Amino acid sequence: MPLFGKKAKKDVSTEPPSYANATSAQGNPQPYNRDAMQPPTTAGNERSKNGVPEQTHARPQPPSSPKAPPRPKLSFQCQQAHGSPVGIISGFTNVKELYAKIAECYDFKPSDILFCTLNSHKVDMTKLLGGQIGLEDFIFVHLKGQPKEIDITKTEDALGLTITDNGNGYAFIKRIKENSTMDKMPQVKVGDHLEKINSTSLIGCRHFEVAKMLKEIPKGTTFTLRIVEPLKSGFSVIDMPYSKKKSGKVGSGKKTLRFRANGPAVVEAEPDDVSSVAVDKINGLLESFMGINDTELAQNIWEIGNKQENPHDFAMAVDASDLEAFGFADDFIFDLWGAINDAKTGRLNKQGFSENF
């Protein structure tokens, strides 16, 4: 006599079996017995105190996505401009973090740094570290030196200063116009940090704010300007050797580390000729209209304008961006668009372009 009855046909339904409706061999409904539905004991099963096997079911884990390769850790050689051992700086994404890393390397405060130059220890404003660093550039750090207080009488509407800032709260002189009021003050030099006008501290002010304060001083007024010169070395006229050979051009590598106001720094290709000449022209307009020089600001203006088709759209895009805080006048916006459009259409080129201030 067979031990089991005739096998029922296999249920091919896509619905899962309903254990609550299980029946006995006599056809009577039986209650769902959880233990009876467990699979046979295996080496991985655990037994309860009653000896009834219980299967431990691990939840299926979603397939793990492949890990992105780690970002390369960029490092840069660094040296104090007046002389020091060479340090290695890495792990920064903006200028403030860069200054903090340099200060940590040499054990001084970030506020001691006036500005940095690339590939030259001299106070050379053409080599000033701005919004980007070539991946093979060498960083020279210029620290605070001797403070000076000078009484100045404003004999003309403009003092003849072009001002920039270091991105970390210090505005300083980038250019002095020939035969201007400030050009006749031998104590005032390019690279000097503008620390105070009379009793008003300028620390923490952006370049355009300092330029506005100086412009608003009435003609004929005598005021006291406190400035701080970069720390100098007795051997400052001697070129300092360093390990990597450079062409002398800022950002001379094929790629640069670009700082951004919002978000981390990114590695980008070196700007092409059209972008470079457009940024130079925009920087010239910033200097003429506002008395400031800021390559990063000029780069941001170019990137916004390059995406627009007409001056109206450009003005709207500027108002919708962080640049709205500068309060550019309509005439200045129109001149900016003229420079941008000339660059886009090829009417500006390095051969035919020169800055006139």
C-alpha positions as a printed Julia matrix, in Angstrom:
357×3 Matrix{Float64}:
   0.0     0.0     0.0
   1.54    3.32   -0.98
   2.43    5.6     1.88
   1.24    8.71    0.07
  -1.81    9.44   -1.99
  -1.68   10.36   -5.62
   0.21   13.61   -6.16
  -1.93   16.56   -7.01
  -1.18   18.53  -10.09
   1.34   21.27   -9.52
  -0.25   24.63   -9.0
   1.09   26.92  -11.68
  -0.77   29.94  -10.42
   1.29   33.05   -9.91
  -0.48   33.7    -6.61
   1.43   32.58   -3.5
  -0.05   29.62   -1.55
  -2.56   30.55    1.15
  -1.4    28.71    4.25
  -4.54   29.72    6.17
  -6.69   27.48    3.89
  -4.56   24.32    4.18
  -6.6    21.07    4.45
  -5.97   17.7     6.0
  -5.94   14.41    4.15
  -9.62   14.06    5.07
 -10.4    17.4     3.44
 -11.07   19.19    6.72
  -9.7    22.7     7.04
  -6.73   22.92    9.35
  -5.41   26.02   11.08
  -2.14   27.47    9.88
   0.72   25.85   11.78
   3.81   28.12   11.5
   6.24   25.44   12.7
   4.92   22.88   10.28
   5.71   25.13    7.33
   9.4    25.5     8.2
  11.94   23.88    5.89
  14.16   21.05    7.08
  16.93   21.84    9.45
  20.24   22.73    7.83
  23.63   23.55    9.17
  22.69   27.23    9.21
  19.39   26.74   11.09
  18.87   27.32   14.79
  16.64   25.12   16.98
  14.17   26.36   19.52
  13.96   24.96   23.04
  11.28   22.49   21.84
  13.58   21.08   19.24
  11.48   22.42   16.4
  13.74   23.77   13.69
  13.5    27.48   13.0
  15.0    29.0     9.9
  16.76   32.3    10.23
  16.03   34.34    7.11
  18.38   37.23    6.32
  16.81   40.15    4.5
  18.03   40.38    0.95
  20.48   43.26    0.6
  20.12   45.62   -2.35
  22.97   45.31   -4.81
  25.68   47.75   -3.79
  26.54   50.34   -6.38
  30.18   50.38   -7.42
  32.19   52.8    -5.32
  33.4    55.88   -7.09
  37.15   56.05   -7.32
  38.63   58.35   -4.67
  39.29   61.92   -5.79
  42.98   62.63   -6.23
  44.41   64.6    -3.32
  46.06   67.66   -4.82
  49.11   69.08   -3.1
  51.09   72.26   -3.73
  54.54   73.43   -2.72
  54.55   76.59   -0.64
  57.12   79.0     0.79
  57.07   82.27    2.71
  58.04   85.05    0.32
  60.68   86.52    2.66
  62.3    83.1     3.05
  61.44   79.8     4.75
  61.59   76.03    4.24
  59.32   74.63    1.57
  56.03   73.23    2.83
  53.46   70.94    1.22
  49.85   72.18    1.32
  46.77   70.07    0.52
  43.17   69.48    1.55
  41.69   72.94    0.83
  38.76   73.97   -1.37
  38.78   77.78   -1.08
  41.09   80.66   -0.22
  40.19   80.74    3.48
  40.96   77.04    3.84
  44.19   77.52    1.89
  45.31   80.26    4.31
  44.38   78.05    7.27
  46.47   75.17    5.86
  49.45   77.45    5.24
  49.17   78.89    8.75
  49.02   75.38   10.2
  52.1    74.35    8.22
  54.21   77.27    9.44
  52.61   77.78   12.87
  51.27   81.31   12.55
  47.76   82.78   12.36
  45.83   82.9     9.05
  45.27   86.61    9.71
  49.04   87.15    9.32
  48.73   86.45    5.57
  48.23   89.46    3.31
  48.13   87.63   -0.03
  49.83   84.93   -2.1
  51.62   85.05   -5.43
  52.25   82.19   -7.84
  55.7    81.23   -9.08
  57.33   84.45   -7.81
  58.31   85.57   -4.31
  58.17   89.23   -5.4
  55.25   91.59   -4.82
  54.15   91.14   -8.42
  50.44   91.78   -8.91
  50.48   90.01  -12.28
  51.27   86.79  -10.37
  48.64   87.31   -7.68
  46.74   84.2    -6.55
  43.11   84.81   -7.42
  40.32   82.39   -8.21
  42.46   79.56   -9.57
  45.81   77.83   -9.24
  47.65   75.86  -11.9
  48.16   72.29  -10.75
  51.94   72.76  -10.95
  52.08   76.31   -9.56
  54.31   77.16   -6.59
  52.68   79.31   -3.88
  54.56   82.16   -2.18
  53.0    83.61    0.96
  53.33   87.31    1.8
  52.91   88.1     5.51
  52.12   91.31    7.37
  55.07   93.6     7.83
  55.53   97.15    9.07
  52.37   99.27    9.64
  52.4   102.93    8.55
  50.08  105.88    9.13
  50.01  108.62    6.51
  48.1   111.91    6.39
  46.72  112.44    2.88
  44.99  115.47    1.42
  42.6   114.55   -1.37
  43.46  117.12   -4.04
  41.62  115.35   -6.87
  38.34  113.47   -7.23
  40.2   110.18   -7.58
  43.19  109.08   -5.52
  44.56  106.87   -8.31
  44.37  103.52   -6.52
  43.24  100.2    -7.92
  42.17   97.95   -5.05
  41.74   94.21   -4.81
  41.34   91.85   -1.86
  42.69   88.5    -0.74
  39.32   86.77   -0.27
  39.95   86.59    3.46
  39.09   90.08    4.71
  42.08   92.19    3.58
  41.93   94.81    0.82
  45.23   95.97   -0.64
  46.66   98.12   -3.41
  47.08   96.4    -6.76
  48.0    99.4    -8.9
  48.82  103.09   -8.45
  48.04  105.43  -11.32
  50.98  107.47  -12.52
  51.01  111.16  -11.45
  47.98  110.63   -9.2
  47.64  111.84   -5.61
  48.8   108.48   -4.23
  51.67  108.26   -6.71
  53.12  111.37   -5.03
  53.19  109.56   -1.65
  56.45  107.57   -1.62
  55.4   105.69    1.53
  52.46  104.07   -0.3
  53.36  101.09   -2.46
  51.7    98.32   -4.45
  50.88   95.39   -2.16
  50.17   97.55    0.91
  47.15   96.43    2.91
  44.59   99.2     3.58
  43.82   98.65    7.25
  42.06  101.81    8.42
  40.69  105.18    7.22
  40.85  107.55   10.18
  39.18  105.5    12.92
  37.22  103.22   10.57
  38.64   99.71   10.29
  38.67   98.21    6.81
  39.37   94.64    7.94
  36.65   92.36    6.62
  35.6    94.8     3.87
  35.55   93.78    0.22
  37.56   95.73   -2.33
  34.53   97.55   -3.78
  33.48   98.7    -0.31
  36.92  100.16    0.39
  37.01  101.83   -3.03
  33.61  103.38   -2.37
  34.74  104.75    1.02
  37.79  106.38   -0.53
  35.76  107.79   -3.42
  33.23  109.35   -1.04
  35.89  111.33    0.84
  35.24  114.97   -0.18
  37.84  116.71   -2.3
  40.11  118.91   -0.21
  39.75  116.7     2.89
  42.78  115.53    4.84
  42.46  112.03    6.26
  44.71  109.46    7.92
  45.31  106.19    6.11
  46.81  103.27    8.04
  48.49  100.74    5.77
  50.53   97.58    6.37
  53.3    96.64    3.97
  54.24   93.03    3.16
  57.05   91.56    5.24
  60.34   92.06    3.44
  63.61   90.22    3.4
  67.08   91.66    3.03
  67.56   89.27    0.12
  64.29   90.11   -1.65
  66.12   91.11   -4.82
  67.55   87.61   -5.23
  65.45   85.03   -7.05
  64.63   82.1    -4.81
  65.17   78.69   -6.43
  62.55   76.01   -6.11
  62.24   72.5    -7.39
  59.83   72.82  -10.3
  60.66   74.79  -13.4
  57.99   77.33  -14.3
  57.19   79.38  -17.32
  56.31   82.36  -15.11
  52.74   82.44  -16.33
  50.05   82.11  -13.69
  48.03   78.99  -14.27
  50.54   77.81  -16.83
  49.61   74.16  -16.38
  47.13   72.47  -18.67
  44.67   72.28  -15.78
  43.91   74.56  -12.86
  42.23   74.28   -9.49
  39.33   76.73   -9.65
  37.91   78.2    -6.44
  34.17   78.83   -6.32
  32.2    81.13   -4.06
  29.51   78.48   -3.57
  30.74   74.92   -3.48
  34.04   73.09   -3.5
  36.97   73.85   -5.75
  37.06   71.98   -9.05
  39.8    71.03  -11.5
  39.22   72.66  -14.86
  41.03   73.02  -18.14
  43.06   76.17  -18.52
  40.86   79.01  -19.91
  41.0    79.38  -23.68
  42.04   82.58  -25.44
  38.48   83.88  -25.81
  37.76   83.48  -22.09
  41.12   84.99  -21.11
  40.75   88.1   -23.22
  37.13   88.57  -22.12
  38.11   88.35  -18.45
  40.95   90.83  -18.99
  38.6    93.3   -20.67
  35.94   92.93  -17.96
  38.6    93.42  -15.29
  39.65   96.63  -17.05
  36.05   97.87  -16.9
  35.84   97.01  -13.19
  38.96   99.06  -12.64
  37.76  102.04  -14.67
  34.25  102.19  -13.19
  34.79  100.93   -9.64
  38.5   101.18   -8.89
  38.83   97.45   -8.19
  40.61   94.55   -9.83
  39.21   91.06   -9.32
  39.9    88.26  -11.78
  37.48   85.89  -10.05
  34.66   88.46  -10.23
  35.46   89.12  -13.89
  35.4    85.36  -14.56
  31.96   85.05  -12.94
  30.62   87.94  -15.03
  31.96   86.31  -18.21
  30.43   82.93  -17.38
  27.01   84.51  -16.82
  27.19   86.71  -19.92
  28.47   83.94  -22.19
  25.15   82.09  -21.72
  22.95   85.08  -22.65
  21.82   86.3   -26.04
  21.14   90.01  -25.41
  21.85   92.75  -22.83
  18.37   92.49  -21.27
  18.79   88.79  -20.5
  22.3    89.51  -19.2
  21.01   92.21  -16.84
  18.29   89.87  -15.56
  20.81   87.07  -15.03
  23.12   89.38  -13.07
  20.23   90.5   -10.83
  19.32   86.85  -10.19
  22.89   85.94   -9.16
  25.23   86.78   -6.29
  26.48   89.72   -8.39
  23.3    91.61   -7.54
  24.98   92.69   -4.28
  27.43   94.87   -6.24
  24.59   97.11   -7.48
  26.0    97.59  -10.98
  24.54  100.64  -12.75
  22.67  100.14  -16.03
  25.38  101.95  -18.0
  28.02   99.65  -16.54
  25.93   96.56  -17.35
  25.68   97.75  -20.93
  29.46   98.25  -21.17
  30.03   94.8   -19.69
  27.71   93.28  -22.27
  29.62   95.09  -25.03
  32.87   93.47  -23.89
  31.22   90.04  -23.56
  29.57   90.25  -26.98
  32.83   91.41  -28.6
  34.63   88.4   -27.12
  31.9    85.97  -28.23
  31.92   87.27  -31.8
  35.72   87.34  -32.06
  36.12   91.12  -32.15
  38.41   90.91  -29.11
  41.71   89.1   -29.39
  45.0    89.09  -27.56
  46.79   90.85  -30.38
  44.36   93.74  -30.63
  43.47   94.18  -26.99
  45.23   96.44  -24.54
  44.11   97.81  -21.21
  43.69  101.57  -21.01
  43.26  103.0   -17.54
